[in-house]
PDB file of C-alpha atoms in Angstrom:
ATOM      1  CA  MET A 903      -6.514  17.879 -12.660  1.00 40.00           C
ATOM      2  CA  THR A 904      -2.929  16.998 -11.662  1.00 48.00           C
ATOM      3  CA  ASN A 905       0.258  18.451 -13.113  1.00 52.00           C
ATOM      4  CA  GLU A 906       0.755  15.220 -15.057  1.00 55.00           C
ATOM      5  CA  THR A 907      -2.636  15.324 -16.772  1.00 58.00           C
ATOM      6  CA  GLN A 908      -3.136  19.052 -17.311  1.00 74.00           C
ATOM      7  CA  VAL A 909      -2.934  20.363 -20.865  1.00 84.00           C
ATOM      8  CA  ARG A 910      -1.048  23.546 -21.695  1.00 86.00           C
ATOM      9  CA  THR A 911      -2.051  25.364 -24.870  1.00 88.00           C
ATOM     10  CA  LEU A 912       0.974  27.183 -26.231  1.00 89.00           C
ATOM     11  CA  ASP A 913       0.560  30.928 -26.558  1.00 89.00           C
ATOM     12  CA  ALA A 914       2.080  32.919 -29.411  1.00 89.00           C
ATOM     13  CA  GLY A 915       5.323  33.606 -27.529  1.00 92.00           C
ATOM     14  CA  ALA A 916       5.959  29.973 -26.622  1.00 93.00           C
ATOM     15  CA  LEU A 917       5.002  28.864 -30.111  1.00 93.00           C
ATOM     16  CA  LYS A 918       7.505  31.243 -31.703  1.00 93.00           C
ATOM     17  CA  ALA A 919      10.213  30.113 -29.245  1.00 95.00           C
ATOM     18  CA  LEU A 920       9.612  26.496 -30.258  1.00 95.00           C
ATOM     19  CA  ALA A 921       9.408  27.246 -33.998  1.00 95.00           C
ATOM     20  CA  HIS A 922      12.882  26.058 -34.929  1.00 96.00           C
ATOM     21  CA  PRO A 923      13.608  22.528 -36.200  1.00 95.00           C
ATOM     22  CA  LEU A 924      16.418  21.928 -33.696  1.00 96.00           C
ATOM     23  CA  ARG A 925      14.327  23.193 -30.762  1.00 97.00           C
ATOM     24  CA  VAL A 926      11.454  20.910 -31.705  1.00 96.00           C
ATOM     25  CA  LYS A 927      13.914  18.006 -31.862  1.00 96.00           C
ATOM     26  CA  ILE A 928      15.385  18.891 -28.457  1.00 97.00           C
ATOM     27  CA  PHE A 929      11.884  19.223 -27.011  1.00 96.00           C
ATOM     28  CA  ASP A 930      10.950  15.834 -28.468  1.00 94.00           C
ATOM     29  CA  LEU A 931      14.141  14.166 -27.201  1.00 94.00           C
ATOM     30  CA  LEU A 932      13.516  15.406 -23.663  1.00 94.00           C
ATOM     31  CA  ALA A 933      10.098  13.753 -23.822  1.00 90.00           C
ATOM     32  CA  ALA A 934      11.388  10.510 -25.339  1.00 89.00           C
ATOM     33  CA  ARG A 935      14.641  10.081 -23.395  1.00 90.00           C
ATOM     34  CA  GLY A 936      14.120  12.016 -20.197  1.00 90.00           C
ATOM     35  CA  PRO A 937      16.444  14.649 -18.673  1.00 94.00           C
ATOM     36  CA  GLN A 938      19.514  15.597 -20.694  1.00 96.00           C
ATOM     37  CA  THR A 939      22.421  18.027 -20.597  1.00 96.00           C
ATOM     38  CA  ALA A 940      23.545  20.326 -23.383  1.00 96.00           C
ATOM     39  CA  SER A 941      26.450  17.945 -24.015  1.00 96.00           C
ATOM     40  CA  SER A 942      24.316  14.788 -24.212  1.00 96.00           C
ATOM     41  CA  LEU A 943      21.844  16.534 -26.504  1.00 97.00           C
ATOM     42  CA  ALA A 944      24.693  17.775 -28.689  1.00 97.00           C
ATOM     43  CA  ALA A 945      25.841  14.179 -29.169  1.00 96.00           C
ATOM     44  CA  LEU A 946      22.289  13.095 -30.067  1.00 95.00           C
ATOM     45  CA  VAL A 947      21.596  15.861 -32.611  1.00 96.00           C
ATOM     46  CA  GLY A 948      25.084  16.302 -34.057  1.00 96.00           C
ATOM     47  CA  GLU A 949      25.563  19.890 -32.875  1.00 96.00           C
ATOM     48  CA  THR A 950      27.974  21.634 -30.517  1.00 96.00           C
ATOM     49  CA  SER A 951      27.104  21.951 -26.836  1.00 95.00           C
ATOM     50  CA  GLY A 952      27.224  25.729 -27.288  1.00 96.00           C
ATOM     51  CA  SER A 953      24.452  25.475 -29.878  1.00 97.00           C
ATOM     52  CA  THR A 954      22.256  23.198 -27.765  1.00 97.00           C
ATOM     53  CA  SER A 955      22.848  25.418 -24.701  1.00 96.00           C
ATOM     54  CA  TYR A 956      21.577  28.413 -26.646  1.00 97.00           C
ATOM     55  CA  HIS A 957      18.423  26.603 -27.755  1.00 97.00           C
ATOM     56  CA  LEU A 958      17.818  25.178 -24.273  1.00 97.00           C
ATOM     57  CA  ARG A 959      17.888  28.689 -22.807  1.00 96.00           C
ATOM     58  CA  ALA A 960      15.419  29.886 -25.432  1.00 96.00           C
ATOM     59  CA  LEU A 961      13.030  27.055 -24.574  1.00 97.00           C
ATOM     60  CA  ALA A 962      13.437  27.620 -20.836  1.00 96.00           C
ATOM     61  CA  ALA A 963      12.647  31.330 -21.221  1.00 96.00           C
ATOM     62  CA  HIS A 964       9.067  30.357 -22.145  1.00 96.00           C
ATOM     63  CA  ASP A 965       8.784  27.529 -19.572  1.00 94.00           C
ATOM     64  CA  LEU A 966       8.774  24.890 -22.297  1.00 96.00           C
ATOM     65  CA  ILE A 967      11.530  23.100 -20.374  1.00 96.00           C
ATOM     66  CA  ARG A 968      13.044  23.537 -16.921  1.00 95.00           C
ATOM     67  CA  GLU A 969      16.238  22.763 -15.047  1.00 94.00           C
ATOM     68  CA  VAL A 970      16.177  19.555 -13.018  1.00 94.00           C
ATOM     69  CA  GLU A 971      16.226  20.463  -9.340  1.00 87.00           C
ATOM     70  CA  GLY A 972      19.129  19.102  -7.300  1.00 85.00           C
ATOM     71  CA  ARG A 973      20.953  17.629 -10.267  1.00 84.00           C
ATOM     72  CA  GLY A 974      24.018  18.836 -12.099  1.00 72.00           C
ATOM     73  CA  THR A 975      26.602  21.513 -11.437  1.00 76.00           C
ATOM     74  CA  ALA A 976      27.222  25.103 -12.438  1.00 74.00           C
ATOM     75  CA  ARG A 977      29.048  23.789 -15.518  1.00 80.00           C
ATOM     76  CA  GLU A 978      26.730  20.891 -16.403  1.00 87.00           C
ATOM     77  CA  ARG A 979      23.036  21.627 -16.075  1.00 93.00           C
ATOM     78  CA  TRP A 980      20.308  19.018 -16.566  1.00 96.00           C
ATOM     79  CA  TRP A 981      17.065  19.897 -18.350  1.00 97.00           C
ATOM     80  CA  GLU A 982      13.664  18.235 -18.523  1.00 96.00           C
ATOM     81  CA  ARG A 983      10.193  18.768 -19.914  1.00 93.00           C
ATOM     82  CA  PRO A 984       7.616  19.691 -17.266  1.00 90.00           C
ATOM     83  CA  LYS A 985       4.952  17.108 -16.509  1.00 84.00           C
ATOM     84  CA  GLY A 986       1.702  17.352 -18.450  1.00 82.00           C
ATOM     85  CA  ARG A 987       0.783  17.634 -22.114  1.00 83.00           C
ATOM     86  CA  ILE A 988       0.914  20.478 -24.569  1.00 86.00           C
ATOM     87  CA  ASP A 989      -1.580  21.528 -27.206  1.00 87.00           C
ATOM     88  CA  VAL A 990      -0.004  23.080 -30.289  1.00 84.00           C
ATOM     89  CA  PRO A 991      -2.514  25.325 -32.074  1.00 79.00           C
ATOM     90  CA  GLY A 992      -2.827  24.577 -35.773  1.00 76.00           C
ATOM     91  CA  PRO A 993      -1.870  27.198 -38.373  1.00 75.00           C
ATOM     92  CA  ASP A 994      -5.557  27.884 -39.101  1.00 76.00           C
ATOM     93  CA  GLU A 995      -6.067  28.918 -35.461  1.00 73.00           C
ATOM     94  CA  MET A 996      -3.497  31.712 -35.674  1.00 73.00           C
ATOM     95  CA  THR A 997      -4.569  35.265 -36.547  1.00 73.00           C
ATOM     96  CA  SER A 998      -1.268  36.719 -37.795  1.00 84.00           C
ATOM     97  CA  PRO A 999       0.990  35.536 -40.641  1.00 88.00           C
ATOM     98  CA  ALA A1000       3.973  35.256 -38.237  1.00 87.00           C
ATOM     99  CA  ASN A1001       2.038  33.097 -35.795  1.00 86.00           C
ATOM    100  CA  ARG A1002       0.675  30.921 -38.599  1.00 88.00           C
ATOM    101  CA  ALA A1003       4.219  30.392 -39.892  1.00 90.00           C
ATOM    102  CA  ALA A1004       5.414  29.438 -36.396  1.00 90.00           C
ATOM    103  CA  ALA A1005       2.550  26.970 -35.946  1.00 89.00           C
ATOM    104  CA  GLN A1006       3.303  25.452 -39.353  1.00 91.00           C
ATOM    105  CA  ILE A1007       6.979  24.917 -38.460  1.00 92.00           C
ATOM    106  CA  VAL A1008       6.196  23.313 -35.112  1.00 93.00           C
ATOM    107  CA  THR A1009       3.445  21.060 -36.462  1.00 92.00           C
ATOM    108  CA  SER A1010       5.481  19.961 -39.489  1.00 94.00           C
ATOM    109  CA  GLU A1011       8.556  19.183 -37.390  1.00 95.00           C
ATOM    110  CA  PHE A1012       6.602  17.225 -34.781  1.00 92.00           C
ATOM    111  CA  PHE A1013       5.054  15.007 -37.442  1.00 93.00           C
ATOM    112  CA  ARG A1014       8.311  14.684 -39.372  1.00 95.00           C
ATOM    113  CA  LEU A1015      10.018  13.436 -36.213  1.00 94.00           C
ATOM    114  CA  ARG A1016       7.074  11.155 -35.483  1.00 92.00           C
ATOM    115  CA  HIS A1017       7.418   9.565 -38.923  1.00 94.00           C
ATOM    116  CA  GLU A1018      11.203   9.363 -38.506  1.00 93.00           C
ATOM    117  CA  THR A1019      10.778   7.499 -35.221  1.00 92.00           C
ATOM    118  CA  LEU A1020       8.276   5.077 -36.766  1.00 92.00           C
ATOM    119  CA  MET A1021      10.545   4.308 -39.728  1.00 94.00           C
ATOM    120  CA  ALA A1022      13.515   3.762 -37.395  1.00 92.00           C
ATOM    121  CA  TYR A1023      11.410   1.223 -35.484  1.00 91.00           C
ATOM    122  CA  LEU A1024      10.261  -0.549 -38.663  1.00 91.00           C
ATOM    123  CA  ASN A1025      13.830  -0.759 -40.002  1.00 94.00           C
ATOM    124  CA  ARG A1026      15.518  -1.757 -36.729  1.00 93.00           C
ATOM    125  CA  PRO A1027      17.238  -5.168 -36.919  1.00 94.00           C
ATOM    126  CA  GLN A1028      15.767  -7.804 -34.608  1.00 91.00           C
ATOM    127  CA  SER A1029      19.213  -8.293 -33.107  1.00 92.00           C
ATOM    128  CA  GLU A1030      19.062  -4.773 -31.658  1.00 92.00           C
ATOM    129  CA  ILE A1031      15.760  -5.405 -29.861  1.00 91.00           C
ATOM    130  CA  PRO A1032      15.787  -7.148 -26.452  1.00 91.00           C
ATOM    131  CA  GLU A1033      14.097 -10.531 -26.774  1.00 92.00           C
ATOM    132  CA  ALA A1034      11.305  -9.680 -24.333  1.00 92.00           C
ATOM    133  CA  TRP A1035      10.336  -6.695 -26.515  1.00 92.00           C
ATOM    134  CA  ARG A1036      10.387  -8.339 -29.950  1.00 92.00           C
ATOM    135  CA  GLU A1037       6.672  -9.202 -29.996  1.00 92.00           C
ATOM    136  CA  VAL A1038       5.489  -5.976 -28.363  1.00 93.00           C
ATOM    137  CA  GLY A1039       5.591  -3.490 -31.229  1.00 91.00           C
ATOM    138  CA  ILE A1040       2.621  -3.266 -33.570  1.00 90.00           C
ATOM    139  CA  THR A1041       1.178  -0.876 -36.156  1.00 90.00           C
ATOM    140  CA  ILE A1042      -2.427  -1.138 -37.322  1.00 90.00           C
ATOM    141  CA  THR A1043      -4.121   0.667 -40.199  1.00 90.00           C
ATOM    142  CA  THR A1044      -7.721   0.179 -41.291  1.00 91.00           C
ATOM    143  CA  HIS A1045     -10.354   2.191 -43.128  1.00 92.00           C
ATOM    144  CA  LEU A1046     -13.907   2.412 -41.801  1.00 93.00           C
ATOM    145  CA  ASP A1047     -17.189   3.909 -42.980  1.00 94.00           C
ATOM    146  CA  MET A1048     -18.546   6.041 -40.143  1.00 95.00           C
ATOM    147  CA  THR A1049     -20.790   8.977 -39.374  1.00 96.00           C
ATOM    148  CA  PRO A1050     -19.373  12.032 -37.556  1.00 95.00           C
ATOM    149  CA  GLU A1051     -21.193  10.928 -34.396  1.00 97.00           C
ATOM    150  CA  GLN A1052     -19.707   7.435 -34.564  1.00 97.00           C
ATOM    151  CA  ALA A1053     -16.222   8.845 -35.175  1.00 96.00           C
ATOM    152  CA  MET A1054     -16.554  11.153 -32.172  1.00 96.00           C
ATOM    153  CA  SER A1055     -17.632   8.216 -30.025  1.00 97.00           C
ATOM    154  CA  LEU A1056     -14.616   6.184 -31.176  1.00 96.00           C
ATOM    155  CA  ARG A1057     -12.368   9.171 -30.511  1.00 95.00           C
ATOM    156  CA  GLY A1058     -13.653   9.251 -26.933  1.00 96.00           C
ATOM    157  CA  GLU A1059     -12.901   5.551 -26.483  1.00 96.00           C
ATOM    158  CA  LEU A1060      -9.360   5.982 -27.800  1.00 94.00           C
ATOM    159  CA  GLU A1061      -8.756   8.993 -25.568  1.00 92.00           C
ATOM    160  CA  ALA A1062     -10.006   7.040 -22.553  1.00 95.00           C
ATOM    161  CA  ILE A1063      -7.582   4.184 -23.289  1.00 94.00           C
ATOM    162  CA  VAL A1064      -4.660   6.589 -23.610  1.00 91.00           C
ATOM    163  CA  GLU A1065      -5.611   8.491 -20.446  1.00 90.00           C
ATOM    164  CA  SER A1066      -5.893   5.219 -18.528  1.00 94.00           C
ATOM    165  CA  ALA A1067      -2.426   4.157 -19.671  1.00 93.00           C
ATOM    166  CA  ILE A1068      -0.969   7.530 -18.689  1.00 89.00           C
ATOM    167  CA  GLU A1069      -2.549   7.281 -15.246  1.00 89.00           C
ATOM    168  CA  ARG A1070      -1.243   3.748 -14.651  1.00 93.00           C
ATOM    169  CA  TYR A1071       2.271   3.883 -16.044  1.00 92.00           C
ATOM    170  CA  ARG A1072       3.580   7.432 -16.122  1.00 86.00           C
ATOM    171  CA  GLY A1073       6.777   7.826 -14.109  1.00 84.00           C
ATOM    172  CA  GLN A1074       7.216   4.081 -13.627  1.00 90.00           C
ATOM    173  CA  THR A1075      10.770   2.860 -13.074  1.00 90.00           C
ATOM    174  CA  GLY A1076      12.417  -0.537 -12.854  1.00 93.00           C
ATOM    175  CA  PRO A1077      14.941  -2.840 -14.555  1.00 91.00           C
ATOM    176  CA  ASP A1078      12.462  -4.002 -17.227  1.00 91.00           C
ATOM    177  CA  VAL A1079      10.917  -0.568 -17.907  1.00 93.00           C
ATOM    178  CA  ARG A1080      11.562   1.086 -21.283  1.00 92.00           C
ATOM    179  CA  ARG A1081      10.083   4.243 -22.772  1.00 91.00           C
ATOM    180  CA  VAL A1082       7.473   3.355 -25.422  1.00 92.00           C
ATOM    181  CA  SER A1083       5.664   5.444 -28.006  1.00 91.00           C
ATOM    182  CA  LEU A1084       1.855   5.232 -27.913  1.00 90.00           C
ATOM    183  CA  ARG A1085       0.116   6.671 -30.968  1.00 89.00           C
ATOM    184  CA  ALA A1086      -3.507   7.016 -31.983  1.00 87.00           C
ATOM    185  CA  GLU A1087      -4.832   8.604 -35.153  1.00 88.00           C
ATOM    186  CA  LEU A1088      -8.362   9.100 -36.383  1.00 88.00           C
ATOM    187  CA  PHE A1089      -9.329  11.416 -39.234  1.00 87.00           C
ATOM    188  CA  ASP A1090     -11.597  11.549 -42.249  1.00 87.00           C
ATOM    189  CA  LEU A1091     -10.303  11.000 -45.767  1.00 85.00           C
ATOM    190  CA  PRO A1092     -11.319  13.247 -48.675  1.00 85.00           C
ATOM    191  CA  THR A1093     -13.869  11.482 -50.860  1.00 67.00           C
ATOM    192  CA  PRO A1094     -14.825  12.519 -54.421  1.00 62.00           C
ATOM    193  CA  GLN A1095     -18.505  13.311 -54.754  1.00 54.00           C
ATOM    194  CA  SER A1096     -19.024  10.431 -57.170  1.00 48.00           C
ATOM    195  CA  ALA A1097     -17.220   7.855 -55.066  1.00 50.00           C
ATOM    196  CA  THR A1098     -19.050   5.219 -53.054  1.00 51.00           C
ATOM    197  CA  PRO A1099     -17.157   3.894 -50.018  1.00 50.00           C
ATOM    198  CA  GLY A1100     -16.489   0.171 -50.139  1.00 52.00           C
ATOM    199  CA  PRO A1101     -16.342  -2.341 -47.318  1.00 50.00           C
ATOM    200  CA  ALA A1102     -13.651  -1.842 -44.687  1.00 50.00           C
ATOM    201  CA  ASP A1103     -11.705  -4.963 -45.565  1.00 48.00           C
ATOM    202  CA  ASP A1104      -8.251  -3.454 -45.907  1.00 49.00           C
ATOM    203  CA  THR A1105      -6.899  -3.724 -42.380  1.00 46.00           C
ATOM    204  CA  VAL A1106      -3.101  -3.812 -42.219  1.00 46.00           C
ATOM    205  CA  GLU A1107      -1.357  -5.063 -39.107  1.00 48.00           C
ATOM    206  CA  GLU A1108       2.402  -5.126 -38.728  1.00 50.00           C
ATOM    207  CA  SER A1109       4.512  -6.193 -35.786  1.00 45.00           C
TER     208      SER A1109
END
């Protein structure tokens, strides 16, 4: 397993260090936009560079981010997220109230930012999108009737597609390259005991 494909499960210390809305946002921005300085992050999040510097140091103390080697000066340091993926334990996996609260903050903020990013994409004027990218974006929602075994099989197929894309395109550079968001979701919906699932004819596709 390479550094780019390995998965790091956050321990209690790292989880608590990340459990702050602004730190989650900084962490997410470093993934979405690449290396940043305290000043550039301050402009993105509407804070002072002193504030972002403080939060960057807190994240770095638990190896959640790192300084970019060979870039920057003593006064202007560049920060990046290490290669690889992270696994954030859910609140139900934590044994102490403090750890459960930290997991809840991190999970809620990650998904809030994810929804915020999606809504920004859906509401972006066409004029702000380069012509070559206007037909690329797509969101698909459908509801299926499946057994747990079938759902697990589909999950494996989705994971394989994502892993293949990571292997092929991660770290790619060039004049036409842009960072994209790739999302996959699969989960069961609560069903009342008396309900009978209907046919899966409610696919929604938006571009």
